[in-house]
Coordinates of C-alpha atoms in Angstrom, one line a residue:
Chain E
M1 CA 0.0 0.0 -0.1
A2 CA 1.0 3.6 -0.6
I3 CA 2.4 5.4 2.5
S4 CA 1.9 9.3 2.8
A5 CA 4.4 11.8 3.8
E6 CA 2.1 12.6 6.5
Q7 CA 2.0 9.2 7.9
V8 CA 5.6 9.1 8.0
K9 CA 6.0 12.5 9.3
A10 CA 3.5 11.2 12.3
L11 CA 5.6 8.0 13.0
R12 CA 8.9 10.2 13.1
D13 CA 7.4 12.6 15.5
A14 CA 6.0 9.8 17.6
T15 CA 9.1 7.6 17.7
G16 CA 12.0 9.8 17.1
A17 CA 13.1 7.2 13.9
G18 CA 14.6 7.9 10.8
M19 CA 12.6 8.7 7.5
M20 CA 13.6 5.5 5.8
D21 CA 12.9 3.6 8.9
S22 CA 9.6 5.0 9.3
K23 CA 8.5 4.3 5.9
R24 CA 9.7 0.8 6.0
A25 CA 7.8 0.3 9.4
L26 CA 4.4 1.8 7.8
E27 CA 4.7 -0.4 4.8
A28 CA 5.4 -3.5 6.9
T29 CA 2.4 -2.9 9.2
D30 CA -0.3 -1.8 6.3
G31 CA 0.1 1.7 7.6
D32 CA -1.1 1.0 11.2
L33 CA 0.5 4.0 13.3
E34 CA 0.4 1.8 16.5
K35 CA 1.6 -1.2 14.9
A36 CA 4.5 0.6 13.1
K37 CA 5.5 1.9 16.5
D38 CA 5.9 -1.4 17.9
W39 CA 7.9 -2.6 14.8
L40 CA 10.2 0.0 15.3
R41 CA 10.6 -0.7 18.8
Q42 CA 10.9 -4.4 17.9
K43 CA 13.7 -3.5 15.5
G44 CA 15.4 -1.5 18.1
M45 CA 14.5 1.7 16.2
A46 CA 12.4 3.5 18.6
R47 CA 12.4 4.3 22.2
A48 CA 10.0 3.1 24.5
G49 CA 7.5 5.8 25.8
A50 CA 8.7 8.3 23.5
K51 CA 5.9 11.0 23.5
A52 CA 2.9 10.4 21.1
S53 CA 2.7 14.2 20.4
R54 CA 5.0 17.1 21.4
T55 CA 3.2 20.3 21.4
A56 CA 5.6 23.5 20.8
K57 CA 3.6 25.3 23.4
E58 CA 5.5 27.7 25.7
G59 CA 4.4 28.2 29.3
I60 CA 5.3 27.5 32.9
I61 CA 4.5 25.3 35.8
A62 CA 3.5 26.6 38.9
T63 CA 3.0 25.2 42.4
Y64 CA 1.1 26.0 45.5
I65 CA 1.3 24.5 48.8
H66 CA -1.2 25.0 51.6
H67 CA -2.0 24.0 55.3
N68 CA 1.3 23.3 56.7
H69 CA 1.9 20.8 53.4
Q70 CA -1.0 19.1 53.9
L71 CA -2.6 20.4 50.5
G72 CA -0.6 21.0 47.1
V73 CA -1.5 22.1 43.7
M74 CA 0.4 22.1 40.4
V75 CA -0.6 24.0 37.2
E76 CA 0.4 24.3 33.9
L77 CA -0.2 27.8 32.2
N78 CA 0.8 28.1 28.6
S79 CA 1.3 31.1 26.4
E80 CA 2.3 31.4 22.8
S81 CA 5.9 33.0 23.4
D82 CA 8.6 32.6 25.8
F83 CA 8.5 36.4 26.0
V84 CA 5.1 36.3 27.7
A85 CA 5.9 32.9 29.7
R86 CA 8.5 34.9 31.4
N87 CA 6.5 38.1 31.9
D88 CA 5.6 38.7 35.5
E89 CA 2.3 39.1 35.0
F90 CA 1.7 35.8 33.2
R91 CA 3.5 34.3 36.2
H92 CA 1.1 36.0 38.7
L93 CA -1.7 34.6 37.0
A94 CA -0.2 31.0 37.1
H95 CA 0.2 31.5 41.0
E96 CA -3.5 33.1 41.4
V97 CA -4.7 30.0 39.5
A98 CA -2.8 27.5 41.7
V99 CA -4.3 29.3 44.8
H100 CA -7.8 29.2 43.5
I101 CA -7.8 25.5 42.5
A102 CA -6.5 25.0 46.4
A103 CA -9.6 26.7 47.2
A104 CA -12.2 25.9 44.9
E105 CA -11.4 22.1 44.4
P106 CA -12.3 21.8 40.7
H107 CA -11.8 18.1 39.3
Y108 CA -11.6 19.2 35.4
V109 CA -10.1 22.3 33.4
R110 CA -12.9 22.5 31.0
R111 CA -16.4 21.2 30.1
E112 CA -15.0 18.6 27.6
E113 CA -13.1 16.9 30.1
V114 CA -15.9 15.7 32.2
P115 CA -16.4 11.8 31.2
E116 CA -19.6 10.9 29.2
E117 CA -20.3 8.3 32.1
V118 CA -20.2 10.8 34.8
L119 CA -22.6 13.2 33.0
N120 CA -24.8 10.6 32.1
R121 CA -25.0 9.6 35.9
E122 CA -25.6 13.4 37.0
K123 CA -28.4 13.8 34.4
A124 CA -30.0 10.6 35.4
I125 CA -30.0 11.7 39.3
F126 CA -31.2 15.2 38.3
A127 CA -33.9 13.9 36.0
A128 CA -34.8 11.5 38.5
Q129 CA -35.3 14.2 41.2
A130 CA -37.6 16.3 39.1
Q131 CA -39.8 13.5 38.3
D132 CA -40.0 12.7 41.9
Q133 CA -41.5 16.5 42.5
K134 CA -44.0 15.5 39.6
K135 CA -43.1 18.1 37.0
P136 CA -44.1 17.9 33.6
A137 CA -41.5 16.8 31.3
N138 CA -40.8 20.0 29.5
V139 CA -40.0 21.6 33.0
V140 CA -37.7 18.3 34.0
E141 CA -35.5 19.3 31.0
K142 CA -35.0 22.8 32.1
I143 CA -34.5 21.7 35.8
V144 CA -31.9 19.2 34.3
Q145 CA -30.2 21.8 32.3
G146 CA -30.1 24.2 35.1
K147 CA -28.6 21.5 37.5
L148 CA -26.1 20.4 34.7
N149 CA -24.8 24.2 34.5
D150 CA -24.5 23.8 38.5
F151 CA -22.5 20.7 38.2
Y152 CA -20.1 22.6 35.8
K153 CA -19.6 25.5 38.0
R154 CA -18.9 23.6 40.6
E155 CA -16.6 20.9 39.0
V156 CA -15.2 22.7 36.2
L157 CA -12.2 25.2 36.9
L158 CA -12.9 27.5 33.9
D159 CA -16.7 27.9 34.8
Q160 CA -15.9 28.4 38.4
A161 CA -16.4 31.8 40.1
W162 CA -13.1 33.1 40.6
A163 CA -12.1 32.7 44.4
K164 CA -10.8 36.2 44.7
D165 CA -13.9 37.8 42.8
D166 CA -16.9 35.8 42.3
K167 CA -18.5 38.2 40.2
K168 CA -16.4 36.6 36.9
T169 CA -15.6 33.4 36.3
V170 CA -12.0 31.9 36.1
D171 CA -12.2 31.7 32.3
Q172 CA -13.0 35.6 32.1
V173 CA -9.9 36.1 34.4
V174 CA -7.9 34.1 31.7
K175 CA -9.4 36.3 28.8
E176 CA -8.7 39.4 30.8
S177 CA -4.9 38.4 30.9
I178 CA -5.2 37.6 26.9
A179 CA -6.5 41.1 26.4
K180 CA -3.5 42.6 28.3
L181 CA -0.8 40.4 27.2
G182 CA -1.8 40.3 23.7
E183 CA -1.4 36.5 23.0
N184 CA -3.3 33.2 23.5
I185 CA -3.2 31.9 27.1
T186 CA -4.6 28.5 28.1
I187 CA -4.8 26.4 31.3
S188 CA -3.8 23.0 30.0
R189 CA -3.6 20.7 33.3
F190 CA -3.6 20.6 36.9
A191 CA -3.1 18.4 39.9
R192 CA -4.5 18.8 43.5
F193 CA -3.0 16.5 46.4
K194 CA -4.5 16.7 49.6
V195 CA -2.9 14.2 52.2
G196 CA -4.6 11.0 52.7
E197 CA -7.0 11.6 49.6
A198 CA -4.9 9.6 47.1
S199 CA -7.6 7.2 45.2
Chain M
M1 CA -33.1 -7.8 52.4
A2 CA -31.0 -7.5 55.8
I3 CA -28.6 -4.6 55.7
S4 CA -25.4 -5.1 57.7
A5 CA -24.0 -2.5 60.1
E6 CA -20.6 -2.5 57.7
Q7 CA -22.7 -1.6 54.8
V8 CA -24.2 1.1 56.5
K9 CA -21.3 2.6 57.6
A10 CA -19.6 2.6 54.5
L11 CA -22.4 4.4 52.9
R12 CA -22.5 6.8 55.8
D13 CA -18.4 7.3 55.2
A14 CA -18.9 7.7 51.5
T15 CA -21.7 10.3 51.5
G16 CA -21.9 11.9 54.8
A17 CA -25.5 11.1 55.2
G18 CA -27.1 10.0 58.5
M19 CA -27.6 6.5 59.6
M20 CA -31.0 6.0 59.5
D21 CA -31.0 7.5 55.7
S22 CA -28.2 5.5 54.8
K23 CA -30.0 2.3 56.2
R24 CA -33.3 3.5 54.2
A25 CA -31.2 4.0 51.0
L26 CA -29.5 0.4 51.1
E27 CA -32.7 -1.1 51.8
A28 CA -34.3 0.4 48.8
T29 CA -31.5 -0.7 46.6
D30 CA -31.1 -4.0 47.8
G31 CA -27.7 -3.2 49.4
D32 CA -25.9 -2.1 46.3
L33 CA -23.5 0.7 47.5
E34 CA -23.4 2.8 44.4
K35 CA -27.1 2.5 43.7
A36 CA -27.3 3.7 47.4
K37 CA -25.1 6.8 46.8
D38 CA -27.3 7.7 43.7
W39 CA -30.8 7.3 45.7
L40 CA -29.3 9.3 48.6
R41 CA -28.2 12.3 46.0
Q42 CA -31.4 12.1 44.4
K43 CA -33.2 12.6 47.7
G44 CA -31.0 15.4 48.5
M45 CA -29.5 13.7 51.3
A46 CA -26.0 13.5 50.0
R47 CA -23.2 15.7 48.5
A48 CA -21.9 15.1 44.9
G49 CA -18.4 14.1 44.6
A50 CA -18.0 13.2 48.4
K51 CA -15.2 10.9 48.7
A52 CA -15.4 7.5 48.4
S53 CA -12.8 6.8 51.2
R54 CA -11.0 8.9 53.4
T55 CA -7.9 7.0 54.7
A56 CA -6.5 8.1 58.0
K57 CA -2.9 8.5 56.6
E58 CA -0.7 11.4 57.7
G59 CA 2.1 12.9 55.6
I60 CA 2.8 16.0 53.6
I61 CA 2.9 17.0 49.7
A62 CA 6.2 18.5 48.5
T63 CA 6.8 20.1 45.1
Y64 CA 10.1 20.9 43.0
I65 CA 10.3 23.4 40.2
H66 CA 13.1 23.1 37.9
H67 CA 14.6 24.6 34.5
N68 CA 13.1 27.9 34.9
H69 CA 9.5 26.8 35.7
Q70 CA 9.7 24.3 32.6
L71 CA 9.3 21.3 34.7
G72 CA 7.4 20.6 37.9
V73 CA 6.8 17.7 40.2
M74 CA 4.2 17.0 43.1
V75 CA 4.6 14.0 45.5
E76 CA 2.6 12.6 48.6
L77 CA 4.8 11.1 51.1
N78 CA 2.9 9.3 53.9
S79 CA 3.5 8.4 57.4
E80 CA 1.6 6.8 60.1
S81 CA 1.5 9.8 62.6
D82 CA 1.5 13.4 62.5
F83 CA 4.7 13.8 64.6
V84 CA 6.8 11.7 61.7
A85 CA 5.0 13.9 59.2
R86 CA 6.4 17.0 60.9
N87 CA 10.0 15.5 61.2
D88 CA 12.8 17.5 59.4
E89 CA 14.3 14.3 57.9
F90 CA 10.8 13.0 56.7
R91 CA 10.5 16.5 54.8
H92 CA 13.9 16.2 53.4
L93 CA 13.1 12.6 52.0
A94 CA 10.0 14.2 50.4
H95 CA 12.0 16.9 48.7
E96 CA 14.7 14.3 47.5
V97 CA 12.0 12.1 46.0
A98 CA 10.4 15.3 44.4
V99 CA 14.0 16.1 42.8
H100 CA 14.6 12.4 41.8
I101 CA 11.2 12.2 40.0
A102 CA 12.2 15.3 37.9
A103 CA 15.4 13.9 37.0
A104 CA 14.3 10.0 36.2
E105 CA 10.9 10.6 34.8
P106 CA 9.2 7.4 36.3
H107 CA 5.7 7.0 35.0
Y108 CA 4.4 4.7 38.0
V109 CA 4.8 4.6 41.7
R110 CA 5.1 0.7 42.1
R111 CA 4.7 -2.2 39.9
E112 CA 1.2 -3.0 40.6
E113 CA 0.2 0.2 38.7
V114 CA 1.4 -0.5 35.4
P115 CA -1.8 -1.4 33.3
E116 CA -2.2 -4.9 32.2
E117 CA -2.4 -3.8 28.2
V118 CA 1.1 -1.7 28.7
L119 CA 2.6 -5.0 30.0
N120 CA 1.4 -7.5 27.5
R121 CA 2.4 -5.0 24.7
E122 CA 5.9 -4.7 26.1
K123 CA 6.2 -8.4 26.8
A124 CA 4.9 -8.9 23.1
I125 CA 7.4 -6.8 21.7
F126 CA 10.6 -8.3 23.7
A127 CA 9.3 -11.8 22.7
A128 CA 9.3 -10.8 19.0
Q129 CA 12.8 -9.2 19.5
A130 CA 14.3 -12.4 20.8
Q131 CA 12.6 -14.6 18.3
D132 CA 14.0 -12.4 15.6
Q133 CA 17.3 -13.4 17.0
K134 CA 16.3 -17.1 16.3
K135 CA 16.9 -18.0 20.1
P136 CA 15.2 -21.2 21.7
A137 CA 12.0 -20.9 23.4
N138 CA 13.4 -21.2 27.2
V139 CA 16.0 -18.6 26.2
V140 CA 13.4 -16.3 24.9
E141 CA 11.4 -16.8 28.1
K142 CA 14.5 -15.6 30.1
I143 CA 15.4 -12.6 27.7
V144 CA 11.7 -11.5 27.9
Q145 CA 11.9 -11.7 31.7
G146 CA 15.2 -9.7 31.9
K147 CA 13.8 -6.9 29.4
L148 CA 10.7 -6.8 31.6
N149 CA 13.0 -6.1 34.7
D150 CA 14.6 -3.4 32.9
F151 CA 11.1 -1.8 32.1
Y152 CA 10.3 -1.7 35.5
K153 CA 13.9 -0.1 36.4
R154 CA 13.0 2.5 33.7
E155 CA 9.5 3.1 34.3
V156 CA 8.6 2.4 38.0
L157 CA 9.5 4.7 40.7
L158 CA 10.2 2.4 43.6
D159 CA 12.7 0.2 41.1
Q160 CA 14.5 3.2 39.9
A161 CA 17.9 3.6 40.5
W162 CA 18.4 6.8 43.2
A163 CA 19.2 9.5 41.2
K164 CA 22.1 10.8 43.7
D165 CA 23.4 7.1 44.6
D166 CA 22.7 4.5 41.8
K167 CA 24.1 2.0 44.2
K168 CA 20.5 1.6 46.0
T169 CA 16.9 2.0 44.6
V170 CA 14.4 4.6 45.7
D171 CA 12.5 1.5 47.5
Q172 CA 16.0 1.1 49.4
V173 CA 16.0 4.9 50.2
V174 CA 12.5 4.8 51.4
K175 CA 13.1 1.6 53.8
E176 CA 16.5 3.5 55.2
S177 CA 14.0 6.0 56.4
I178 CA 11.4 3.6 57.8
A179 CA 14.4 2.3 59.7
K180 CA 15.6 5.6 61.2
L181 CA 12.2 7.3 61.7
G182 CA 10.6 3.9 62.9
E183 CA 7.2 4.0 61.4
N184 CA 6.1 3.1 57.9
I185 CA 6.5 5.6 55.1
T186 CA 5.0 5.2 51.7
I187 CA 5.1 7.4 48.2
S188 CA 1.3 7.4 47.6
R189 CA 1.1 9.3 44.0
F190 CA 3.1 11.8 42.2
A191 CA 2.6 14.1 39.1
R192 CA 5.3 15.4 37.0
F193 CA 4.3 18.5 34.4
K194 CA 6.9 19.3 31.8
V195 CA 5.7 22.5 29.6
G196 CA 4.2 21.2 26.4
E197 CA 4.0 17.7 27.4
A198 CA 0.2 17.7 28.3
S199 CA -1.7 14.7 26.7

């Protein structure tokens, strides 16, 4: 089968293997990227655990420790340029976001990260609550949508009210920094550890 | 059906609901803990996101930031007593483990955390490599076991050589502290963020 230049590039990016080796691997595996990765590793031409994708993002990692080391937060804040990543205002925002996460206890950065099954379970509970109260179907639907919005405001970082000023959301605070600093800024991930709460 | 005191306790611990409400929820759901949680939430008697289990562990969260904020590590180190958690030597160990993780890039704390499918994929690659070299079956098996041990030493924190002294493993370093401080110490989890490497 014919292997495209895009496929070869994807495999090279994923494995660090050379161009000809990557092409040969894809030919040997009918263009299956995952199988081609294994093929290269089997031949010793690719490193185990090479990152599947390396984005070219700039930014910083910020941490915040609270309550006599009983609570810790780590967050990655991304910018487009190294210049902005070194800016004091950008670094201040990263710190403030970490402090916010410590206080507000979100579970996801953005709505799209909430797993389908979590969402379905929440919806089923909200619908059952509304039906218990003998509401008509169209009202039930509105109630479920309202409760779902409450769920997002509680669990999703960007939807949460900003801990230092609850008249704006975290998303709005980020957008203010985007306007000030003149380039896109994103919160890509966070971790929040409390002693004794490991799953 | 008869609901045991243990079941009621488990549901109370998980939801913060009262004893009678927990009993009623379990009776209504034939003793199914997950369904009983949903039942309580539906009736407004349990908080969403209440922790499934709160362990009574003591310890601290430690963080380490490296490379002009391009790399961050957060780790939870647990002790049995609050007294040990406040001890300087314990805190020093937590810091050193965080520094080690920054350098050695483990993916799991302990072997049991490596997912079955990752292990099977590694084993298949190692076996194919050995077969490529036309080794007899009993030798293939030994080679696979050896490569698997290499995999653990590379990916599993407790199996890694200690960054500051590669004559001992991280596990041995922890055991030395256990001997010195006189109570059990465990690394329960860590996160390692490098800018641009979010999945």
